[in-house]
Amino acid sequence: MKSIVRDAVVSAAPSTSLADIAQLMADETVGSVVIVDGERPQGIVTDRDIALATAAHGTDPESATAADVMSDDIVTVDADSGIFEVLRAMTEANVRRIPATDADGDLAGIVTFDDFVVLLGRELKLLGEVVEAEIPLYEHT
């Protein structure tokens, strides 16, 4: 799985304001921030979490913190997990992003559903090239 684990994870402390989390997302062009205590994942805040908290519930983004809105029942996978194990964990937890941890439980990366879509696209392209190399050419009329 290491081929699709993004090791550059955008993270912040639980005390970070929602305004700062939103700015971090904008600066880093990401839709989620992993909330860490030290190096250990504690939760995730998504752009949707911020939108719902502020627009739907009227939460002040300057005074509310990541800890106030984060999904704190975080599911992680070992950075050495296989692809199917990660997909199973994502499916069972009904999440599109899952942090990967090292042997010490520290944040080592993140895998997103989009990463799997890109991987599948690459694999299908390679399969198509193999098939094309094996079939005779035909003319279009």
PDB file of C-alpha atoms in Angstrom:
ATOM      1  CA  MET A   1       0.000   0.000   0.000  1.00  0.00           C
ATOM      2  CA  LYS A   2       2.934   2.323   0.434  1.00  0.00           C
ATOM      3  CA  SER A   3       2.606   3.286  -3.231  1.00  0.00           C
ATOM      4  CA  ILE A   4      -0.633   5.161  -2.518  1.00  0.00           C
ATOM      5  CA  VAL A   5      -0.033   6.400   1.028  1.00  0.00           C
ATOM      6  CA  ARG A   6       0.532  10.122   0.968  1.00  0.00           C
ATOM      7  CA  ASP A   7       3.218  10.787   3.536  1.00  0.00           C
ATOM      8  CA  ALA A   8       2.755  14.565   3.415  1.00  0.00           C
ATOM      9  CA  VAL A   9      -0.271  14.785   5.711  1.00  0.00           C
ATOM     10  CA  VAL A  10      -1.831  18.092   6.642  1.00  0.00           C
ATOM     11  CA  SER A  11      -2.359  18.027  10.392  1.00  0.00           C
ATOM     12  CA  ALA A  12      -3.191  20.353  13.270  1.00  0.00           C
ATOM     13  CA  ALA A  13      -3.719  20.329  17.019  1.00  0.00           C
ATOM     14  CA  PRO A  14      -7.190  19.860  18.547  1.00  0.00           C
ATOM     15  CA  SER A  15      -7.095  23.452  19.828  1.00  0.00           C
ATOM     16  CA  THR A  16      -6.742  24.950  16.336  1.00  0.00           C
ATOM     17  CA  SER A  17      -9.654  27.235  15.424  1.00  0.00           C
ATOM     18  CA  LEU A  18     -11.975  26.246  12.597  1.00  0.00           C
ATOM     19  CA  ALA A  19     -10.999  29.444  10.790  1.00  0.00           C
ATOM     20  CA  ASP A  20      -7.349  28.384  10.904  1.00  0.00           C
ATOM     21  CA  ILE A  21      -8.247  24.831   9.819  1.00  0.00           C
ATOM     22  CA  ALA A  22     -10.198  26.234   6.859  1.00  0.00           C
ATOM     23  CA  GLN A  23      -7.281  28.475   5.908  1.00  0.00           C
ATOM     24  CA  LEU A  24      -4.896  25.523   6.183  1.00  0.00           C
ATOM     25  CA  MET A  25      -7.158  23.509   3.864  1.00  0.00           C
ATOM     26  CA  ALA A  26      -7.209  26.375   1.369  1.00  0.00           C
ATOM     27  CA  ASP A  27      -3.439  26.876   1.533  1.00  0.00           C
ATOM     28  CA  GLU A  28      -2.674  23.165   1.140  1.00  0.00           C
ATOM     29  CA  THR A  29      -5.507  22.444  -1.323  1.00  0.00           C
ATOM     30  CA  VAL A  30      -6.941  19.589   0.736  1.00  0.00           C
ATOM     31  CA  GLY A  31     -10.405  18.682   1.954  1.00  0.00           C
ATOM     32  CA  SER A  32      -9.408  17.360   5.361  1.00  0.00           C
ATOM     33  CA  VAL A  33      -6.959  17.879   8.188  1.00  0.00           C
ATOM     34  CA  VAL A  34      -5.867  15.100  10.520  1.00  0.00           C
ATOM     35  CA  ILE A  35      -6.036  16.253  14.123  1.00  0.00           C
ATOM     36  CA  VAL A  36      -3.082  15.028  16.134  1.00  0.00           C
ATOM     37  CA  ASP A  37      -1.965  15.021  19.732  1.00  0.00           C
ATOM     38  CA  GLY A  38       1.786  15.044  19.324  1.00  0.00           C
ATOM     39  CA  GLU A  39       2.121  12.656  16.402  1.00  0.00           C
ATOM     40  CA  ARG A  40      -0.866  10.438  17.221  1.00  0.00           C
ATOM     41  CA  PRO A  41      -4.053  10.846  15.176  1.00  0.00           C
ATOM     42  CA  GLN A  42      -7.026  11.876  17.305  1.00  0.00           C
ATOM     43  CA  GLY A  43      -9.597  12.793  14.668  1.00  0.00           C
ATOM     44  CA  ILE A  44     -10.254  14.337  11.287  1.00  0.00           C
ATOM     45  CA  VAL A  45     -11.887  17.617  10.305  1.00  0.00           C
ATOM     46  CA  THR A  46     -13.270  17.817   6.786  1.00  0.00           C
ATOM     47  CA  ASP A  47     -14.389  20.820   4.782  1.00  0.00           C
ATOM     48  CA  ARG A  48     -17.906  19.430   5.170  1.00  0.00           C
ATOM     49  CA  ASP A  49     -17.545  19.399   8.973  1.00  0.00           C
ATOM     50  CA  ILE A  50     -16.635  23.084   8.891  1.00  0.00           C
ATOM     51  CA  ALA A  51     -19.438  23.980   6.474  1.00  0.00           C
ATOM     52  CA  LEU A  52     -22.057  22.212   8.575  1.00  0.00           C
ATOM     53  CA  ALA A  53     -20.773  23.632  11.849  1.00  0.00           C
ATOM     54  CA  THR A  54     -20.652  27.212  10.612  1.00  0.00           C
ATOM     55  CA  ALA A  55     -23.417  27.483   8.020  1.00  0.00           C
ATOM     56  CA  ALA A  56     -25.962  24.997   9.351  1.00  0.00           C
ATOM     57  CA  HIS A  57     -25.374  25.372  13.086  1.00  0.00           C
ATOM     58  CA  GLY A  58     -24.101  28.950  13.319  1.00  0.00           C
ATOM     59  CA  THR A  59     -20.844  28.020  15.020  1.00  0.00           C
ATOM     60  CA  ASP A  60     -18.303  30.857  15.173  1.00  0.00           C
ATOM     61  CA  PRO A  61     -15.252  29.638  13.225  1.00  0.00           C
ATOM     62  CA  GLU A  62     -12.931  31.904  15.212  1.00  0.00           C
ATOM     63  CA  SER A  63     -13.899  30.533  18.618  1.00  0.00           C
ATOM     64  CA  ALA A  64     -14.759  26.924  17.752  1.00  0.00           C
ATOM     65  CA  THR A  65     -11.873  24.478  17.575  1.00  0.00           C
ATOM     66  CA  ALA A  66     -11.059  21.323  15.671  1.00  0.00           C
ATOM     67  CA  ALA A  67     -11.883  19.333  18.816  1.00  0.00           C
ATOM     68  CA  ASP A  68     -15.432  20.742  18.697  1.00  0.00           C
ATOM     69  CA  VAL A  69     -16.268  19.309  15.267  1.00  0.00           C
ATOM     70  CA  MET A  70     -13.751  16.565  14.499  1.00  0.00           C
ATOM     71  CA  SER A  71     -14.761  13.001  13.922  1.00  0.00           C
ATOM     72  CA  ASP A  72     -13.119  11.550  16.992  1.00  0.00           C
ATOM     73  CA  ASP A  73     -13.971   7.903  16.405  1.00  0.00           C
ATOM     74  CA  ILE A  74     -11.033   7.783  14.035  1.00  0.00           C
ATOM     75  CA  VAL A  75     -10.147   4.599  12.221  1.00  0.00           C
ATOM     76  CA  THR A  76      -6.536   4.128  11.176  1.00  0.00           C
ATOM     77  CA  VAL A  77      -4.632   1.501   9.246  1.00  0.00           C
ATOM     78  CA  ASP A  78      -1.070   0.348   9.494  1.00  0.00           C
ATOM     79  CA  ALA A  79       1.108   1.987   6.846  1.00  0.00           C
ATOM     80  CA  ASP A  80       2.121  -1.510   5.694  1.00  0.00           C
ATOM     81  CA  SER A  81      -1.476  -2.710   5.233  1.00  0.00           C
ATOM     82  CA  GLY A  82      -2.542  -4.214   1.944  1.00  0.00           C
ATOM     83  CA  ILE A  83      -4.840  -2.422  -0.452  1.00  0.00           C
ATOM     84  CA  PHE A  84      -7.820  -4.675   0.247  1.00  0.00           C
ATOM     85  CA  GLU A  85      -7.377  -4.278   3.995  1.00  0.00           C
ATOM     86  CA  VAL A  86      -7.466  -0.496   3.626  1.00  0.00           C
ATOM     87  CA  LEU A  87     -10.514  -0.625   1.353  1.00  0.00           C
ATOM     88  CA  ARG A  88     -12.265  -2.911   3.835  1.00  0.00           C
ATOM     89  CA  ALA A  89     -11.488  -0.537   6.717  1.00  0.00           C
ATOM     90  CA  MET A  90     -12.759   2.445   4.707  1.00  0.00           C
ATOM     91  CA  THR A  91     -15.934   0.590   3.764  1.00  0.00           C
ATOM     92  CA  GLU A  92     -16.651  -0.624   7.298  1.00  0.00           C
ATOM     93  CA  ALA A  93     -16.061   2.841   8.758  1.00  0.00           C
ATOM     94  CA  ASN A  94     -17.927   4.536   5.879  1.00  0.00           C
ATOM     95  CA  VAL A  95     -15.095   7.028   5.325  1.00  0.00           C
ATOM     96  CA  ARG A  96     -13.314   8.394   2.264  1.00  0.00           C
ATOM     97  CA  ARG A  97     -10.049   9.190   4.053  1.00  0.00           C
ATOM     98  CA  ILE A  98      -8.071   7.051   6.449  1.00  0.00           C
ATOM     99  CA  PRO A  99      -4.855   7.921   8.263  1.00  0.00           C
ATOM    100  CA  ALA A 100      -2.021   5.412   8.178  1.00  0.00           C
ATOM    101  CA  THR A 101       0.108   4.913  11.263  1.00  0.00           C
ATOM    102  CA  ASP A 102       3.551   3.458  11.882  1.00  0.00           C
ATOM    103  CA  ALA A 103       4.411   0.696  14.353  1.00  0.00           C
ATOM    104  CA  ASP A 104       4.403   3.239  17.219  1.00  0.00           C
ATOM    105  CA  GLY A 105       0.912   4.519  16.356  1.00  0.00           C
ATOM    106  CA  ASP A 106       2.254   7.822  15.015  1.00  0.00           C
ATOM    107  CA  LEU A 107       0.832   9.417  11.895  1.00  0.00           C
ATOM    108  CA  ALA A 108       2.711   8.090   8.863  1.00  0.00           C
ATOM    109  CA  GLY A 109       0.418   9.126   6.018  1.00  0.00           C
ATOM    110  CA  ILE A 110      -3.093   9.203   4.681  1.00  0.00           C
ATOM    111  CA  VAL A 111      -4.994   7.291   2.002  1.00  0.00           C
ATOM    112  CA  THR A 112      -8.047   8.728   0.297  1.00  0.00           C
ATOM    113  CA  PHE A 113     -10.744   7.201  -1.844  1.00  0.00           C
ATOM    114  CA  ASP A 114      -9.456   9.387  -4.684  1.00  0.00           C
ATOM    115  CA  ASP A 115      -6.062   7.675  -4.388  1.00  0.00           C
ATOM    116  CA  PHE A 116      -7.764   4.359  -5.136  1.00  0.00           C
ATOM    117  CA  VAL A 117      -9.602   5.813  -8.125  1.00  0.00           C
ATOM    118  CA  VAL A 118      -6.294   7.079  -9.547  1.00  0.00           C
ATOM    119  CA  LEU A 119      -4.639   3.713  -8.887  1.00  0.00           C
ATOM    120  CA  LEU A 120      -7.494   1.852 -10.572  1.00  0.00           C
ATOM    121  CA  GLY A 121      -7.326   4.184 -13.571  1.00  0.00           C
ATOM    122  CA  ARG A 122      -3.608   3.531 -13.975  1.00  0.00           C
ATOM    123  CA  GLU A 123      -4.088  -0.219 -13.688  1.00  0.00           C
ATOM    124  CA  LEU A 124      -6.905  -0.210 -16.252  1.00  0.00           C
ATOM    125  CA  LYS A 125      -4.744   1.821 -18.655  1.00  0.00           C
ATOM    126  CA  LEU A 126      -1.953  -0.747 -18.325  1.00  0.00           C
ATOM    127  CA  LEU A 127      -4.396  -3.607 -18.884  1.00  0.00           C
ATOM    128  CA  GLY A 128      -5.727  -1.855 -21.974  1.00  0.00           C
ATOM    129  CA  GLU A 129      -2.211  -1.497 -23.363  1.00  0.00           C
ATOM    130  CA  VAL A 130      -1.563  -5.221 -22.836  1.00  0.00           C
ATOM    131  CA  VAL A 131      -4.799  -6.139 -24.600  1.00  0.00           C
ATOM    132  CA  GLU A 132      -4.092  -3.738 -27.483  1.00  0.00           C
ATOM    133  CA  ALA A 133      -0.627  -5.222 -27.960  1.00  0.00           C
ATOM    134  CA  GLU A 134      -2.132  -8.712 -28.326  1.00  0.00           C
ATOM    135  CA  ILE A 135      -4.990  -8.053 -30.743  1.00  0.00           C
ATOM    136  CA  PRO A 136      -4.644  -7.510 -34.483  1.00  0.00           C
ATOM    137  CA  LEU A 137      -5.100  -4.041 -35.863  1.00  0.00           C
ATOM    138  CA  TYR A 138      -8.287  -3.355 -37.763  1.00  0.00           C
ATOM    139  CA  GLU A 139      -9.269  -0.547 -40.043  1.00  0.00           C
ATOM    140  CA  HIS A 140     -12.125   1.811 -39.361  1.00  0.00           C
ATOM    141  CA  THR A 141     -14.328   2.587 -42.334  1.00  0.00           C
TER     142      THR A 141
END
